[in-house]
CSV table of C-alpha atoms in Angstrom, one decimal:
chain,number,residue,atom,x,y,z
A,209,UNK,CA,105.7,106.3,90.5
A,210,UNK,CA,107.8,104.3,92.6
A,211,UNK,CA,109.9,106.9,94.1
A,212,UNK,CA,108.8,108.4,97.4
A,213,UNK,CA,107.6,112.2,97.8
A,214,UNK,CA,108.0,114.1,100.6
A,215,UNK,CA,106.7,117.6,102.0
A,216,UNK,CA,107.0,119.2,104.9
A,217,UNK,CA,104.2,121.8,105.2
A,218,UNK,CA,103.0,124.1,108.2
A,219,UNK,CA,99.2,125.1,108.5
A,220,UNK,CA,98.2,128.0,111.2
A,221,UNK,CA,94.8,128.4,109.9
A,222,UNK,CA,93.9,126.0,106.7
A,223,UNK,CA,91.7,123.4,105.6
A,224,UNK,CA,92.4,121.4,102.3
A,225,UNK,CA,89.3,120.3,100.3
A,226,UNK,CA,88.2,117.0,99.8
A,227,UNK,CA,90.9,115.1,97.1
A,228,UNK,CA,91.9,112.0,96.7
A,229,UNK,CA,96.0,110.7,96.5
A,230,UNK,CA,97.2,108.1,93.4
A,231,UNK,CA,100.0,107.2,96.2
A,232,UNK,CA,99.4,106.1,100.0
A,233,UNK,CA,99.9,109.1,102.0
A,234,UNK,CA,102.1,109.0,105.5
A,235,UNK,CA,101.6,111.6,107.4
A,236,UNK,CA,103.4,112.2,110.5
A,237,UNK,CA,101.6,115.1,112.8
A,238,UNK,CA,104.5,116.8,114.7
A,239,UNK,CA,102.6,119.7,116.3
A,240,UNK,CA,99.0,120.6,116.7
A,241,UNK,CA,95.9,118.6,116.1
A,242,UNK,CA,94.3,118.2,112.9
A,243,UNK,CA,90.2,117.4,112.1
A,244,UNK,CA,90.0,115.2,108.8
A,245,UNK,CA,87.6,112.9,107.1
A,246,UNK,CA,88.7,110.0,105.4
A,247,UNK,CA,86.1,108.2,103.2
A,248,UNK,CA,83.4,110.6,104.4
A,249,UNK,CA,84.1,109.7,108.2
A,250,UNK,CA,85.4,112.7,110.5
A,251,UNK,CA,89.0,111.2,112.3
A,252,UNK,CA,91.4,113.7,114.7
A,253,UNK,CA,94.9,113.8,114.8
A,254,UNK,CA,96.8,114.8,117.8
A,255,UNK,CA,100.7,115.7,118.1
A,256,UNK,CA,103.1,113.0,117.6
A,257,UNK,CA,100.6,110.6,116.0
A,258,UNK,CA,101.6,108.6,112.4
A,259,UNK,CA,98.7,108.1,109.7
A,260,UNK,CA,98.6,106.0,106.7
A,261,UNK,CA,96.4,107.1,104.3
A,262,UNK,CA,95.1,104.6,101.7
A,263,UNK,CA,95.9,105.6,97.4
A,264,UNK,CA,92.1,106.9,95.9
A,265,UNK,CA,89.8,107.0,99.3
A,266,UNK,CA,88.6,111.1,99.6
A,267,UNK,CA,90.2,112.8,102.5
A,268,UNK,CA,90.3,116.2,103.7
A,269,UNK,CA,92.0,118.2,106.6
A,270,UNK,CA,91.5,121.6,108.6
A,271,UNK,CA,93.4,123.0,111.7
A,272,UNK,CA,91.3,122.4,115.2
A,273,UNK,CA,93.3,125.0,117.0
A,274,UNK,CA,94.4,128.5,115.9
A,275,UNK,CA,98.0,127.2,116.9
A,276,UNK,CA,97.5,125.2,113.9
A,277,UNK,CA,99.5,122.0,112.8
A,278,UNK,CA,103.1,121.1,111.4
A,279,UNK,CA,103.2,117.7,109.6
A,280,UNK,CA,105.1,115.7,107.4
A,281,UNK,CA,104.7,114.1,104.5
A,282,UNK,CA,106.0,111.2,102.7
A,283,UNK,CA,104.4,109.9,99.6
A,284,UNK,CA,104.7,106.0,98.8
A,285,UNK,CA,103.8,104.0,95.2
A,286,UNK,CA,102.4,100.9,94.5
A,287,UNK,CA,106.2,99.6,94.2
A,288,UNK,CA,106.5,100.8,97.9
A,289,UNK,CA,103.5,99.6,99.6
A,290,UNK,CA,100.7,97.3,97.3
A,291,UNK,CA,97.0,98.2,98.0
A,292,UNK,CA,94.9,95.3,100.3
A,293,UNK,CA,93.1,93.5,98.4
């Protein structure tokens, strides 16, 4: 679980259910704007902006514009980055 993950995904008209990660979650927002909740409490995202998203909090994510959102993705275990406690 230590290794990291990556994606690289493009959304022009998407919204991913509620879910929780076992592995923080950096996401880096290189077009677009994105609407998501994290722990039940709405956030945006604009272009260009870097997110790190905490191992077993719910999230979510839709597209706010019909141009959609291109991100990145790179998924980090405990042996990367150890939980606050």
């Amino acid at each position: 679980m230590g290794s990291p993950r990556s994606s690289t995904p493009t959304f022009a008209d998407h919204a991913h259910p509620a879910h929780t990660h076992d592995t923080w979650d950096l996401m880096i927002l290189d077009d677009g704007s994105v609407d998501f909740a994290l722990d039940h409490r709405r956030h945006g995202a604009g272009r260009t902006s870097v997110l790190l998203l905490p191992p077993g909090v719910p999230q979510d994510g839709r597209t706010v514009t019909e141009a959609g959102f291109r991100m990145r993705n790179l998924y980090l275990g405990g042996s990367v980055l150890t939980p606050p406690t």
